[in-house]
Each structure stands twice: as structure tokens, then as C-alpha cells.
Coordinates of C-alpha atoms and ligand atoms in Angstrom, one line a residue:
X5 CA 4.6 2.0 -70.0
X6 CA 2.6 -0.8 -71.6
X7 CA -0.4 -0.2 -73.7
X8 CA -3.3 -2.6 -74.4
X9 CA -1.3 -3.7 -77.5
X10 CA 1.7 -4.8 -75.5
X11 CA 2.3 -8.5 -75.8
X12 CA 2.5 -10.1 -72.4
X13 CA 6.0 -11.3 -71.4
X14 CA 6.2 -15.0 -70.6
X15 CA 8.6 -16.0 -67.8
X16 CA 11.1 -18.7 -68.7
X17 CA 9.5 -21.3 -66.5
X18 CA 6.2 -21.0 -68.4
X19 CA 7.7 -20.8 -71.9
X20 CA 6.4 -23.7 -73.9
X21 CA 4.2 -25.1 -71.2
X22 CA 1.1 -25.0 -73.3
X23 CA 2.8 -27.5 -75.7
X24 CA 3.7 -29.7 -72.8
X25 CA 0.3 -29.7 -71.1
X26 CA -2.6 -30.2 -73.5
X27 CA -5.7 -28.0 -72.9
X28 CA -3.7 -25.6 -70.7
X29 CA -4.4 -22.6 -72.9
X30 CA -8.0 -22.5 -71.5
X31 CA -6.6 -21.8 -68.0
X32 CA -4.3 -18.9 -69.1
X33 CA -4.9 -15.4 -67.9
X34 CA -3.2 -12.1 -68.6
X35 CA -2.3 -9.7 -65.8
X36 CA -0.4 -6.5 -65.4
X37 CA 2.3 -6.6 -62.8
X38 CA 2.5 -3.1 -61.3
X39 CA 6.3 -3.3 -60.6
X40 CA 6.6 -0.6 -58.0
X41 CA 9.8 1.3 -57.4
X42 CA 10.3 3.6 -54.5
X43 CA 10.2 7.2 -55.6
X44 CA 8.3 10.4 -55.6
X45 CA 5.2 10.0 -57.7
X46 CA 3.0 13.0 -58.5
X47 CA -0.8 13.4 -58.8
X48 CA -0.7 12.8 -62.6
X49 CA 1.1 9.5 -62.4
X50 CA 0.1 5.9 -61.7
X51 CA 1.5 5.2 -58.3
X52 CA 1.3 3.1 -55.1
X53 CA 1.2 5.3 -51.9
X54 CA 1.4 8.4 -54.0
X55 CA -0.8 11.5 -54.1
X56 CA -4.2 11.1 -55.8
X57 CA -5.7 13.4 -58.4
X58 CA -8.6 14.5 -56.3
X59 CA -11.5 16.8 -57.5
X60 CA -11.6 20.2 -55.8
X61 CA -15.3 19.9 -54.8
X62 CA -15.1 16.4 -53.4
X63 CA -14.5 15.9 -49.6
X64 CA -11.8 13.6 -48.7
X65 CA -13.3 10.3 -47.5
X66 CA -13.4 9.2 -43.9
X67 CA -14.1 5.7 -42.5
X68 CA -17.7 5.2 -41.2
X69 CA -16.6 2.5 -38.7
X70 CA -16.2 3.4 -35.0
X71 CA -13.5 0.7 -34.8
X72 CA -14.7 -0.1 -31.3
X73 CA -14.7 -3.9 -31.9
X74 CA -11.0 -3.6 -32.2
X75 CA -10.1 -0.6 -30.0
X76 CA -12.2 -2.2 -27.2
X77 CA -9.7 -5.1 -27.1
X78 CA -7.0 -2.6 -25.9
X79 CA -8.9 -0.8 -23.2
X80 CA -7.7 -3.2 -20.5
X81 CA -4.2 -3.6 -22.0
X82 CA -1.1 -1.7 -20.9
X83 CA 0.2 -1.5 -24.4
X84 CA -0.6 1.1 -26.9
X85 CA -0.8 -0.7 -30.1
X86 CA -1.3 2.0 -32.7
X87 CA 1.4 3.9 -34.4
X88 CA 1.3 7.7 -35.0
X89 CA 0.6 8.2 -38.7
X90 CA 2.7 11.4 -39.0
X91 CA 5.7 9.5 -37.8
X92 CA 5.2 6.7 -40.3
X93 CA 4.7 9.1 -43.1
X94 CA 7.7 11.3 -42.3
X95 CA 9.9 8.3 -42.4
X96 CA 8.4 7.1 -45.7
X97 CA 9.1 10.5 -47.3
X98 CA 12.5 10.9 -45.8
X99 CA 13.7 7.5 -47.1
X100 CA 11.6 7.5 -50.2
X101 CA 14.5 6.8 -52.5
X102 CA 16.2 4.3 -50.4
X103 CA 15.7 0.7 -51.3
X104 CA 17.4 -1.0 -48.4
X105 CA 15.9 0.7 -45.4
X106 CA 14.3 -2.1 -43.4
X107 CA 11.2 -1.8 -41.3
X108 CA 13.2 -3.1 -38.4
X109 CA 15.4 0.0 -38.4
X110 CA 12.4 2.3 -38.8
X111 CA 10.8 0.5 -35.8
X112 CA 13.2 2.5 -33.6
X113 CA 11.8 5.8 -34.9
X114 CA 8.1 5.3 -34.3
X115 CA 5.8 6.5 -31.6
X116 CA 2.9 4.5 -30.2
X117 CA -0.3 6.3 -29.3
X118 CA -3.0 5.4 -26.9
X119 CA -6.5 4.1 -27.6
X120 CA -7.9 7.2 -25.8
X121 CA -6.0 9.5 -28.2
X122 CA -7.3 7.6 -31.2
X123 CA -10.9 7.9 -29.9
X124 CA -10.4 11.6 -29.3
X125 CA -9.1 12.1 -32.9
X126 CA -12.5 11.1 -34.2
X127 CA -13.4 9.8 -37.7
X128 CA -10.4 8.3 -39.6
X129 CA -9.5 9.9 -42.9
X130 CA -8.5 7.2 -45.5
X131 CA -5.0 7.0 -46.9
X132 CA -4.1 6.7 -50.6
X133 CA -3.0 3.2 -51.6
X134 CA -2.9 3.2 -55.4
X135 CA -3.8 5.3 -58.4
X136 CA -3.8 3.6 -61.8
X137 CA -4.2 5.0 -65.2
X138 CA -5.9 2.9 -67.8
X139 CA -3.2 3.3 -70.4
X140 CA -0.6 2.0 -67.8
X141 CA -2.6 -0.9 -66.4
X142 CA -4.8 -2.4 -69.1
X143 CA -5.7 -5.6 -67.2
X144 CA -7.6 -4.0 -64.3
X145 CA -11.3 -4.8 -64.7
X146 CA -12.1 -1.3 -65.9
X147 CA -15.7 -0.2 -66.2
X148 CA -16.3 1.2 -69.7
X149 CA -16.5 4.8 -68.7
X150 CA -13.4 5.1 -66.5
X151 CA -9.7 5.7 -67.2
X152 CA -8.5 6.4 -63.7
X153 CA -8.7 4.1 -60.7
X154 CA -8.0 5.2 -57.1
X155 CA -7.8 2.9 -54.1
X156 CA -7.8 4.3 -50.5
X157 CA -8.2 2.5 -47.3
X158 CA -8.8 3.1 -43.6
X159 CA -5.6 1.9 -41.8
X160 CA -7.4 0.5 -38.8
X161 CA -8.5 -3.1 -38.2
X162 CA -12.0 -4.0 -39.4
X163 CA -14.2 -7.1 -39.0
X164 CA -11.9 -10.1 -39.1
X165 CA -8.8 -7.9 -39.5
X166 CA -7.3 -5.6 -42.2
X167 CA -8.0 -2.2 -43.6
X168 CA -11.3 -1.1 -45.1
X169 CA -11.1 -0.1 -48.8
X170 CA -12.9 2.6 -50.8
X171 CA -12.4 3.0 -54.6
X172 CA -13.1 5.7 -57.1
X173 CA -13.4 5.0 -60.9
X174 CA -13.0 8.3 -62.7
X175 CA -12.5 10.0 -66.0
X176 CA -9.3 11.9 -65.6
X177 CA -10.4 14.7 -68.1
X178 CA -13.5 15.5 -66.0
X179 CA -11.6 16.2 -62.7
X180 CA -11.4 19.9 -62.0
X181 CA -9.8 21.8 -59.1
X182 CA -7.5 20.3 -56.5
X183 CA -8.9 18.5 -53.5
X184 CA -6.9 18.3 -50.4
X185 CA -6.0 15.0 -48.7
X186 CA -6.6 14.6 -44.9
X187 CA -4.3 12.4 -42.8
X188 CA -5.4 10.0 -40.1
X189 CA -4.0 10.4 -36.6
X190 CA -2.8 6.8 -36.2
X191 CA -2.5 3.5 -38.0
X192 CA -3.1 0.0 -36.7
X193 CA -0.1 -1.4 -38.5
X194 CA 2.7 0.4 -40.4
X195 CA 2.5 -2.1 -43.1
X196 CA -0.9 -0.7 -44.1
X197 CA 0.9 2.5 -45.2
X198 CA 2.6 1.9 -48.6
X199 CA 6.0 3.4 -49.4
X200 CA 5.5 5.9 -52.2
X201 CA 6.3 4.1 -55.4
X202 CA 6.2 5.0 -59.1
X203 CA 5.2 2.1 -61.3
X204 CA 6.9 0.4 -64.3
X205 CA 4.0 -2.0 -65.3
X206 CA 4.7 -5.2 -67.1
X207 CA 2.1 -7.5 -68.6
X208 CA 2.5 -11.2 -68.2
X209 CA 0.7 -14.5 -68.4
X210 CA -0.2 -16.9 -65.6
X211 CA -2.2 -20.2 -65.2
X212 CA -4.8 -21.5 -62.8
X213 CA -2.9 -23.6 -60.2
X214 CA -5.7 -26.3 -60.3
X215 CA -5.4 -26.7 -64.1
X216 CA -4.9 -30.4 -64.9
X217 CA -1.3 -31.4 -65.5
X218 CA 0.2 -28.1 -64.5
X219 CA 1.6 -29.1 -61.1
X220 CA 3.5 -32.0 -62.6
X221 CA 4.9 -29.8 -65.4
X222 CA 6.0 -27.0 -63.2
X223 CA 7.3 -28.8 -60.1
X224 CA 7.8 -26.2 -57.5
X225 CA 7.6 -23.2 -59.8
X226 CA 4.6 -21.0 -59.4
X227 CA 1.9 -20.8 -62.1
X228 CA 0.7 -17.6 -60.4
X229 CA 2.3 -14.2 -61.0
X230 CA 3.3 -12.3 -57.8
X231 CA 1.7 -9.2 -56.2
X232 CA 1.2 -6.4 -56.9
X233 CA -0.9 -7.3 -59.9
X234 CA -4.0 -6.1 -61.7
X235 CA -6.6 -8.6 -62.9
X236 CA -5.3 -12.1 -63.4
X237 CA -6.0 -15.1 -61.2
X238 CA -6.7 -15.4 -57.5
X239 CA -4.1 -16.7 -55.1
X240 CA -4.3 -20.0 -53.2
X241 CA -7.5 -20.7 -51.3
X242 CA -9.0 -17.3 -51.7
X243 CA -12.8 -17.5 -51.7
X244 CA -14.6 -16.0 -54.6
X245 CA -16.9 -13.4 -53.1
X246 CA -20.2 -12.4 -54.5
X247 CA -22.0 -9.0 -54.6
X248 CA -25.4 -8.0 -56.0
X249 CA -26.0 -11.7 -56.8
X250 CA -23.0 -12.1 -59.0
X251 CA -19.4 -13.2 -58.6
X252 CA -17.0 -10.3 -58.0
X253 CA -14.1 -9.5 -60.3
X254 CA -10.6 -9.8 -59.0
X255 CA -9.2 -6.3 -59.3
X256 CA -5.8 -6.1 -57.4
X257 CA -3.6 -8.5 -55.6
X258 CA -1.5 -6.7 -53.0
X259 CA 1.5 -8.0 -51.2
X260 CA 5.3 -8.5 -51.5
X261 CA 6.8 -9.8 -54.7
X262 CA 8.5 -8.4 -57.7
X263 CA 8.6 -9.0 -61.4
X264 CA 12.3 -9.7 -61.3
X265 CA 11.8 -12.8 -59.2
X266 CA 9.0 -13.9 -61.5
X267 CA 11.2 -13.5 -64.6
X268 CA 14.1 -15.3 -62.9
X269 CA 16.3 -12.3 -61.8
X270 CA 17.4 -11.2 -58.4
X271 CA 15.4 -8.1 -57.3
X272 CA 17.1 -5.0 -56.1
X273 CA 14.4 -4.6 -53.4
X274 CA 12.1 -7.6 -52.7
X275 CA 9.2 -5.6 -51.4
X276 CA 9.3 -1.9 -52.5
X277 CA 5.8 -1.0 -51.5
X278 CA 6.1 -2.7 -48.1
X279 CA 2.4 -3.6 -47.7
X280 CA 1.8 -6.9 -46.1
X281 CA -0.7 -8.6 -43.8
X282 CA 1.8 -11.0 -42.2
X283 CA 4.1 -13.4 -44.0
X284 CA 2.1 -15.8 -46.1
X285 CA -0.7 -13.4 -46.8
X286 CA -1.6 -11.3 -49.8
X287 CA -4.6 -9.0 -50.0
X288 CA -7.0 -9.5 -52.8
X289 CA -9.3 -6.5 -53.8
X290 CA -12.5 -7.5 -55.5
X291 CA -15.0 -5.3 -57.3
X292 CA -18.7 -5.9 -57.9
X293 CA -19.6 -6.8 -61.5
X294 CA -22.8 -4.7 -61.2
X295 CA -21.7 -1.6 -59.3
X296 CA -17.9 -1.1 -59.5
X297 CA -17.9 1.0 -56.3
X298 CA -18.8 -2.0 -54.3
X299 CA -15.4 -3.5 -53.3
X300 CA -14.1 -6.1 -50.8
X301 CA -10.7 -6.7 -49.5
X302 CA -9.8 -10.2 -48.5
X303 CA -6.8 -12.1 -47.3
X304 CA -5.4 -14.3 -50.0
X305 CA -3.1 -16.8 -48.5
X306 CA 0.2 -17.5 -50.2
X307 CA 0.1 -20.8 -48.4
X308 CA -2.8 -22.9 -47.1
X309 CA -4.0 -22.2 -43.6
X310 CA -3.7 -25.3 -41.4
X311 CA -6.7 -26.7 -39.6
X312 CA -6.7 -27.8 -36.0
X313 CA -7.9 -31.4 -35.6
X314 CA -7.4 -34.1 -33.0
X315 CA -3.9 -34.8 -34.2
X316 CA -2.8 -31.2 -33.3
X317 CA -1.9 -30.1 -29.8
X318 CA -3.1 -26.7 -28.7
X319 CA -0.9 -25.5 -25.8
X320 CA -2.9 -24.4 -22.7
X321 CA -1.7 -20.8 -22.9
X322 CA -3.1 -20.5 -26.5
X323 CA -6.4 -22.4 -25.9
X324 CA -8.7 -19.3 -26.1
X325 CA -6.4 -17.0 -28.1
X326 CA -8.4 -17.2 -31.3
X327 CA -11.7 -16.4 -29.6
X328 CA -10.2 -13.5 -27.7
X329 CA -8.2 -11.8 -30.4
X330 CA -10.0 -10.8 -33.6
X331 CA -8.1 -11.7 -36.7
X332 CA -5.6 -14.0 -35.0
X333 CA -6.8 -17.2 -36.8
X334 CA -5.3 -16.0 -40.0
X335 CA -1.9 -16.1 -38.5
X336 CA -2.2 -19.7 -37.3
X337 CA 0.4 -22.3 -38.1
X338 CA 1.2 -25.9 -37.1
X339 CA 4.8 -26.8 -36.2
X340 CA 6.0 -30.4 -35.9
X341 CA 8.0 -30.5 -32.7
X342 CA 10.6 -33.3 -33.1
X343 CA 11.0 -34.0 -29.3
X344 CA 14.5 -35.6 -29.4
X345 CA 15.6 -38.1 -26.7
X346 CA 19.0 -39.7 -26.4
X347 CA 19.2 -43.0 -28.3
X348 CA 21.0 -45.0 -31.0
X349 CA 19.1 -44.3 -34.2
X350 CA 19.7 -46.5 -37.3
X351 CA 20.2 -45.3 -40.9
X352 CA 16.5 -45.9 -41.7
X353 CA 15.2 -44.1 -38.7
X354 CA 14.3 -40.5 -38.0
X355 CA 17.1 -39.0 -36.0
X356 CA 19.1 -36.0 -34.9
X357 CA 22.8 -36.6 -34.8
X358 CA 22.3 -40.1 -36.2
X359 CA 23.7 -41.9 -39.2
X360 CA 22.3 -40.9 -42.6
X361 CA 20.8 -43.1 -45.3
X362 CA 23.6 -42.2 -47.8
X363 CA 24.2 -44.0 -51.1
X364 CA 27.5 -45.9 -51.0
X365 CA 28.5 -44.6 -54.4
X366 CA 27.9 -40.9 -53.6
X367 CA 30.8 -38.9 -52.4
X368 CA 30.3 -37.5 -48.9
X369 CA 29.9 -33.7 -49.0
X370 CA 32.6 -31.4 -47.7
X371 CA 32.7 -27.7 -47.1
X372 CA 35.5 -26.0 -48.9
X373 CA 34.6 -22.4 -47.9
X374 CA 37.3 -20.3 -46.4
X375 CA 37.5 -21.0 -42.6
X376 CA 40.6 -18.8 -42.0
X377 CA 38.8 -16.3 -39.8
X378 CA 37.6 -19.0 -37.5
X379 CA 41.0 -20.8 -37.5
X380 CA 42.8 -17.6 -36.6
X381 CA 40.3 -16.9 -33.9
X382 CA 40.8 -20.4 -32.4
X383 CA 44.6 -20.2 -32.7
X384 CA 44.7 -17.0 -30.8
X385 CA 42.0 -17.9 -28.3
X386 CA 43.0 -17.6 -24.6
X387 CA 40.9 -20.7 -24.0
X388 CA 42.1 -23.2 -26.6
X389 CA 39.7 -26.2 -27.2
X390 CA 42.6 -28.4 -28.1
X391 CA 41.3 -28.8 -31.6
X392 CA 43.7 -30.1 -34.3
X393 CA 43.7 -26.9 -36.2
X394 CA 46.3 -27.9 -38.7
X395 CA 44.1 -30.9 -39.8
X396 CA 41.2 -28.5 -40.2
X397 CA 42.7 -26.4 -42.9
X398 CA 41.5 -28.4 -45.9
X399 CA 37.9 -29.2 -46.9
X400 CA 35.8 -30.3 -43.9
X401 CA 33.5 -33.3 -44.2
X402 CA 29.9 -32.2 -43.2
X403 CA 28.3 -33.6 -40.1
X404 CA 24.9 -35.3 -40.1
X405 CA 22.4 -33.2 -38.1
X406 CA 18.9 -34.6 -38.9
X407 CA 17.2 -37.1 -41.0
X408 CA 13.4 -37.2 -41.4
X409 CA 11.2 -39.6 -43.3
X410 CA 8.0 -38.3 -44.9
X411 CA 5.9 -41.2 -43.7
X412 CA 6.9 -40.8 -40.1
X413 CA 7.0 -37.1 -39.6
X414 CA 3.7 -35.2 -40.0
X415 CA 4.3 -31.8 -41.6
X416 CA 7.1 -33.1 -43.7
X417 CA 7.5 -30.8 -46.7
X418 CA 9.9 -31.1 -49.6
X419 CA 9.9 -31.9 -53.3
X420 CA 7.0 -34.2 -54.3
X421 CA 9.3 -37.0 -55.3
X422 CA 11.4 -37.0 -52.1
X423 CA 10.5 -39.0 -48.9
X424 CA 13.7 -38.3 -46.9
X425 CA 15.1 -35.0 -45.8
X426 CA 18.7 -34.9 -44.6
X427 CA 20.3 -31.9 -42.9
X428 CA 24.0 -31.6 -42.6
X429 CA 26.3 -28.8 -41.5
X430 CA 29.9 -27.7 -41.6
X431 CA 30.8 -27.7 -37.9
X432 CA 32.8 -24.5 -38.0
X433 CA 31.5 -21.1 -37.2
X434 CA 30.9 -19.4 -40.5
X435 CA 30.0 -15.7 -40.8
X436 CA 32.1 -14.7 -37.8
X437 CA 29.5 -12.1 -36.7
X438 CA 26.9 -14.8 -36.4
X439 CA 28.8 -17.8 -35.1
X440 CA 26.8 -20.4 -36.7
X441 CA 27.5 -23.5 -38.7
X442 CA 26.8 -23.7 -42.5
X443 CA 23.8 -25.8 -43.3
X444 CA 23.1 -28.0 -46.3
X445 CA 19.9 -30.0 -47.1
X446 CA 19.5 -33.1 -49.2
X447 CA 16.3 -34.7 -50.5
X448 CA 16.1 -38.4 -51.4
X449 CA 13.9 -41.3 -52.2
X450 CA 14.5 -44.0 -49.6
X451 CA 13.7 -46.9 -51.9
X452 CA 16.5 -45.9 -54.3
X453 CA 19.2 -46.4 -51.7
X454 CA 20.0 -50.1 -51.5
X455 CA 23.7 -49.9 -50.7
X456 CA 24.3 -47.6 -47.8
X457 CA 27.6 -45.8 -47.1
X458 CA 28.9 -47.5 -44.0
X459 CA 31.7 -45.3 -42.7
X460 CA 31.2 -41.7 -43.7
X461 CA 34.1 -39.4 -43.0
X462 CA 33.9 -37.3 -39.9
X463 CA 35.4 -33.8 -39.4
X464 CA 38.7 -33.8 -37.5
X465 CA 38.7 -33.3 -33.8
X466 CA 35.0 -32.7 -33.4
X467 CA 33.8 -32.4 -29.9
X468 CA 32.7 -28.8 -30.1
X469 CA 29.3 -27.1 -29.7
X470 CA 28.1 -28.2 -33.1
X471 CA 28.2 -31.9 -32.5
X472 CA 24.6 -33.1 -31.7
X473 CA 24.0 -35.9 -29.3
X474 CA 22.5 -38.9 -31.2
X475 CA 18.7 -38.8 -30.6
X476 CA 15.5 -40.6 -31.6
X477 CA 12.5 -38.5 -32.3
X478 CA 8.8 -38.5 -31.2
X479 CA 7.2 -35.9 -33.5
X480 CA 4.2 -34.0 -32.2
X481 CA 2.2 -31.4 -34.1
X482 CA 1.5 -28.2 -32.1
X483 CA -0.4 -25.0 -32.9
X484 CA 1.5 -21.7 -32.9
X485 CA 1.0 -18.2 -34.2
X486 CA 3.1 -16.0 -36.3
X487 CA 4.2 -13.4 -33.7
X488 CA 5.4 -11.1 -36.5
X489 CA 2.3 -11.4 -38.6
X490 CA -0.3 -10.6 -36.0
X491 CA -1.2 -6.9 -35.7
X492 CA 1.6 -4.9 -34.0
X493 CA -0.2 -4.3 -30.8
X494 CA -1.0 -7.9 -30.1
X495 CA 2.5 -9.1 -30.4
X496 CA 3.6 -6.7 -27.7
X497 CA 1.8 -9.0 -25.2
X498 CA 3.7 -11.4 -23.0
X499 CA 2.5 -14.5 -24.8
X500 CA 4.7 -17.2 -26.3
X501 CA 3.2 -17.4 -29.7
X502 CA 5.6 -20.1 -31.0
X503 CA 7.4 -23.2 -29.7
X504 CA 11.1 -23.3 -28.9
X505 CA 12.9 -26.5 -29.6
X506 CA 13.9 -28.7 -32.5
X507 CA 11.0 -28.3 -34.9
X508 CA 9.9 -28.6 -38.5
X509 CA 7.8 -25.8 -40.0
X510 CA 5.8 -23.3 -37.9
X511 CA 7.0 -19.8 -37.2
X512 CA 10.3 -18.2 -36.4
X513 CA 10.7 -16.3 -33.1
X514 CA 12.6 -13.1 -33.2
X515 CA 14.4 -12.8 -29.9
X516 CA 17.8 -11.5 -30.8
X517 CA 17.1 -8.9 -33.4
X518 CA 14.0 -7.2 -34.8
X519 CA 12.2 -9.3 -37.4
X520 CA 13.6 -8.9 -40.8
X521 CA 12.5 -10.6 -44.0
X522 CA 14.7 -13.4 -45.2
X523 CA 14.9 -14.1 -48.9
X524 CA 16.4 -16.8 -51.1
X525 CA 19.4 -15.7 -53.2
X526 CA 17.0 -15.9 -56.1
X527 CA 14.8 -13.2 -54.6
X528 CA 11.9 -15.4 -53.8
X529 CA 10.1 -15.7 -50.4
X530 CA 11.4 -18.4 -48.1
X531 CA 9.5 -20.6 -45.7
X532 CA 10.7 -21.9 -42.4
X533 CA 12.0 -25.4 -42.9
X534 CA 13.4 -26.3 -39.6
X535 CA 14.7 -24.9 -36.3
X536 CA 17.6 -26.2 -34.3
X537 CA 17.3 -24.9 -30.7
X538 CA 20.1 -27.1 -29.4
X539 CA 19.3 -27.4 -25.7
X540 CA 18.0 -30.9 -25.9
X541 CA 20.7 -32.2 -28.2
X542 CA 23.8 -30.7 -26.6
X543 CA 24.3 -28.1 -29.3
X544 CA 25.0 -24.5 -28.6
X545 CA 24.2 -21.9 -31.3
X546 CA 25.9 -18.6 -30.6
X547 CA 25.3 -17.8 -26.9
X548 CA 22.4 -20.2 -26.6
X549 CA 20.2 -19.0 -29.5
X550 CA 18.4 -20.9 -32.1
X551 CA 19.3 -21.6 -35.7
X552 CA 16.5 -21.1 -38.2
X553 CA 16.7 -22.8 -41.6
X554 CA 14.7 -21.4 -44.4
X555 CA 14.0 -23.0 -47.8
X556 CA 13.1 -21.2 -51.0
X557 CA 9.4 -21.2 -52.0
X558 CA 10.4 -21.2 -55.7
X559 CA 12.7 -24.2 -55.8
X560 CA 13.7 -26.9 -53.4
X561 CA 17.1 -27.0 -55.2
X562 CA 18.2 -23.6 -54.1
X563 CA 20.6 -23.6 -51.1
X564 CA 18.8 -23.0 -47.7
X565 CA 19.2 -19.7 -45.9
X566 CA 19.9 -19.6 -42.1
X567 CA 19.4 -17.0 -39.4
X568 CA 20.2 -17.1 -35.8
X569 CA 17.8 -15.8 -33.1
Ligands
ZN1662 ZN1 -12.0 2.2 -40.6
ZN1663 ZN1 -22.5 -5.0 -55.6
ZN1664 ZN1 32.6 -24.7 -43.6
ZN1665 ZN1 15.3 -19.5 -54.5

């Protein structure tokens, strides 16, 4: 456990950065990463989702809100959006020491309850979220006379969405007796109920992302330490709330993330505490500088929320969705639909299945992974495709899939210095269970390519399902919503929240399996780079699914991840 005397640990990507960027030291902050590990914390320990050391003479707090703003939305609906708390909790305890139990599996075990049952259950007791001891977590903005911090919240939706927090700042030595916790009947979202975790706090340093010179020095590395963290700096685009006429103090940042990823290692479990308000969001808990009991919980985006302007199409079916569904706006995204149409694209055009702007001197990439499983399957197939299997035993040249230019495609993301994105794949089913091709992404500067490779090698005998029809593109930006991020009840509705088709950015649909988090091999979060749907380009992914391509949020150089839905 750290003490106030522990020196903060500096991650490799920030080592020496103050020498490289003059004046940066002023924008440095120290924070305590809570570093949760699933386990069985007791009342005396610092914990997330553990039992609180509660005074015997103090009633357990209940939420004052009637929650009717939110419950009312469901009166007319056939779905029962809330989950029985006892079920969630039983599962949490039963699997407390398992790191690899995914929420998707647990999804099968839950019971929904009706709005009527929730009303009947009456006032909602709060649930323990965190208990922190001053000697373990020195960087929380402690009031002078406190050495124990307790955070509880009401696991219903409030105001613009999210739980309602209550805190206690205590002196541990003054607590007498043993107060009993009460449990709520239901929760609005399972992800508001933390997995019980013990903490192994680590102090670290971080820098203001707006500090002059830092973006250039760090490239795509983050200057901000991940959640859960105490004190430190606010995440992207979080407002700075005020209370009692003064700015509030950032107390806790809550969300997925682990110290391992921050320090360059691969985490055992990317999100041990399992509290999240949809991909892309953290929670920030602020406390009043005057009265530390005044707190506010806000969404702190891990990415900027896109605005809807004249350049963005809002599909008819979603035109009134934000007005009608409280909190939905926070889950808004904009995808760039590529809208392919058959054509003969040139090397300096946006394309799917077209020729790539490839430097003449650069070797064409090949896939030298083991294709034996597929070759054997094909050789024994009762419906042979007539492929020259013998020629397909060596390394296979990759096939161009897409080429996009930053200037022509709104929503283009990539390394700052790149203005061309090239997607290629090995046109053989890898991962036999998934039946999808292996994807590789290249980033380039168009101006640097003067001599273009004229006759790139092609894979032998390609006529299969992974050869896209050459197509020109007419990109269009379209609003969509993160169907997995919106509160659980809402996503049961029969609305198409996202677009199907060849697209850049936006959100993944989960049609084939339950949603599950995708992570880079380095342990970082990923973002959706591109989706290949296939229908409009004569490609068949699996039995007509889509291929989702994810890029690492820590480095554009890390290999992309794929999933099929
Ligand atoms: Zn409440
Ligand atoms: Zn206040
Ligand atoms: Zn391959
Ligand atoms: Zn990565």
C-alpha cells in the first residue's frame, strides 16, 4: 500500500517528457490509481464494491428521488428494463475470484423485473461503490478531518442518466457499532453494480492534455492516467462543475482501465470492477470545495461527443429519439457510410477492391500464418471450389480491400501525419471457428509516394467470397447510437440504432453474439475503425455477417483486432 511518501511511478511513455517539452512541469498532476482486483474485501479495507464500515446508529441511506421521470418512460413499453438486484449480487459474489467471467455470460443468468414491481418496492437503498482509507489513497482531495471516504449510489437513472451519488467523509476511529446495509430491489443497469474488488493502489503522474507541446511529443499515447483514479486531472471534455460559488474538486474518475496498460503491460483483466456507462464514457465524481458532502457525478467522455450539423444525416427512424429517451444523447455517434458503387477506381481514388497507392520500392505484404486448417477443410470439402490448393501453401499475397483519403472522407481517423488509410486482408479463412479473413491496415502520406507499384502480386486462384468487387465511394455521415451503451432497457426496443454497410467509425452492432469488450493485445481500449458488411461489394463474411475492424486507442501501430457479427 502506498503512503503519502511514496514516489509516483512514471510510465515509460512519459519518462523524460518534461525535458522534451519546456514548461510542461506546470501541467503535471499526481494521482492514485486504485488498481482494483476482484476479491473479497472486508469492512476494514479499502475496496470497490465491498462492504462499508458503517456506524451502528446511522440509518442506511436511501435515494430521495421517485425516479418517475425515468420509470414513466417504461409504462407504455412491453419490455421490463430493470434487473433484479439480488440476482446481480449473487452472481457477483459467486464469481468474485474469477477474472474472466464476461458480462455476456452472466446476461443469461439475470431476471428482469417490471416497473410496477419497482414502484411497489418503494424507496431505493443505495449500494456501496467504494471505500478508501487515507493511508492507501493519498491523492483523494481529503478534507482535513477525514481519513475514511465512502461512496454509495442509487443504481437507478437520474436526470440526464446515471446513478445518484452520496458520500461520507469519516474518521475511522470514531465509528462505533456495526450498521447494517440494505439492498435495493432492482438496478437500472448491471454495470452500476461494481464487482467486489480489493485495491492495490499505485501513485503516478499525468499531464493536462491541452498543455502546449504535449500532443506532438506523445503522438497517440495518452497523457491522462486511466480510471479508476483518485484526484488527478479530468478526462476529455468534462465540464468543470461549480458548487457554493467555487469550482468543485475532481475526486474520483470511474470506468474501465488498468494500471498495467498505463505502465505498458498486458492486464490480466481489463476491467475488474466492471462499472461503465457505455463504451467511451467514464464517470467523474466531483466534490464541493466548501462542503465536501456536496458531490456531483458527471459523464467524462473518453472521446469527444460528435455534434449534429447540416453535414450529418439523421435517419427518419431516429429523428426524435434524443427527445424521447432521456440520456440517449450521450451515446450518440456519427458513422461515415462509404456507399460503394461498382466502378473502376484509380490508385489515387477512394475505393473498395481498387488498386492501392503503394510505393514501387516497398515489398507487397504477404500472410505467412499457418493456413493448414483451411487447406485441409477445402481439400476434403464435398463442394470443391476448384481452387489451386497446392499453390496456396506458401505465403499468400494480401488483397486490397479499401483505400481512403483523409481529405475526401469525413470522419477519417488515423495517425496525425497520415492522409491515406489502406486496408488489406489475407483472403483465407483464419480462425476456423470464425471464418473470416485476416486484416492488416497501413497508414501513409500520399505526397511521399511518387513511384507507384504497378503490378502488385495477387493471391493464387482468387475468386472466393473474400474478393470485393471494385467500387467507387460516395461517403455520407450518418447519426447512430451505441446500442450497447444505452441503458439496458432501451436497447431491448426494436429500433435499429446503427447502420449496416461499409462504414468508417460509428458503433458495432451485436447480432451474432452478446456484446463483449474487444481489447488490443496491449490491453488498451479499441475503437471501431471500419465495418465490412459485404453485401454491396460481393463479399460474404461467414454466413452473411459483418466484419468489424478495431484499432487500438493507445497506438495506431498496433495490429488491428477483428470480430464478426
Ligand atoms: Zn435514485
Ligand atoms: Zn457546495
Ligand atoms: Zn493468411
Ligand atoms: Zn494497443
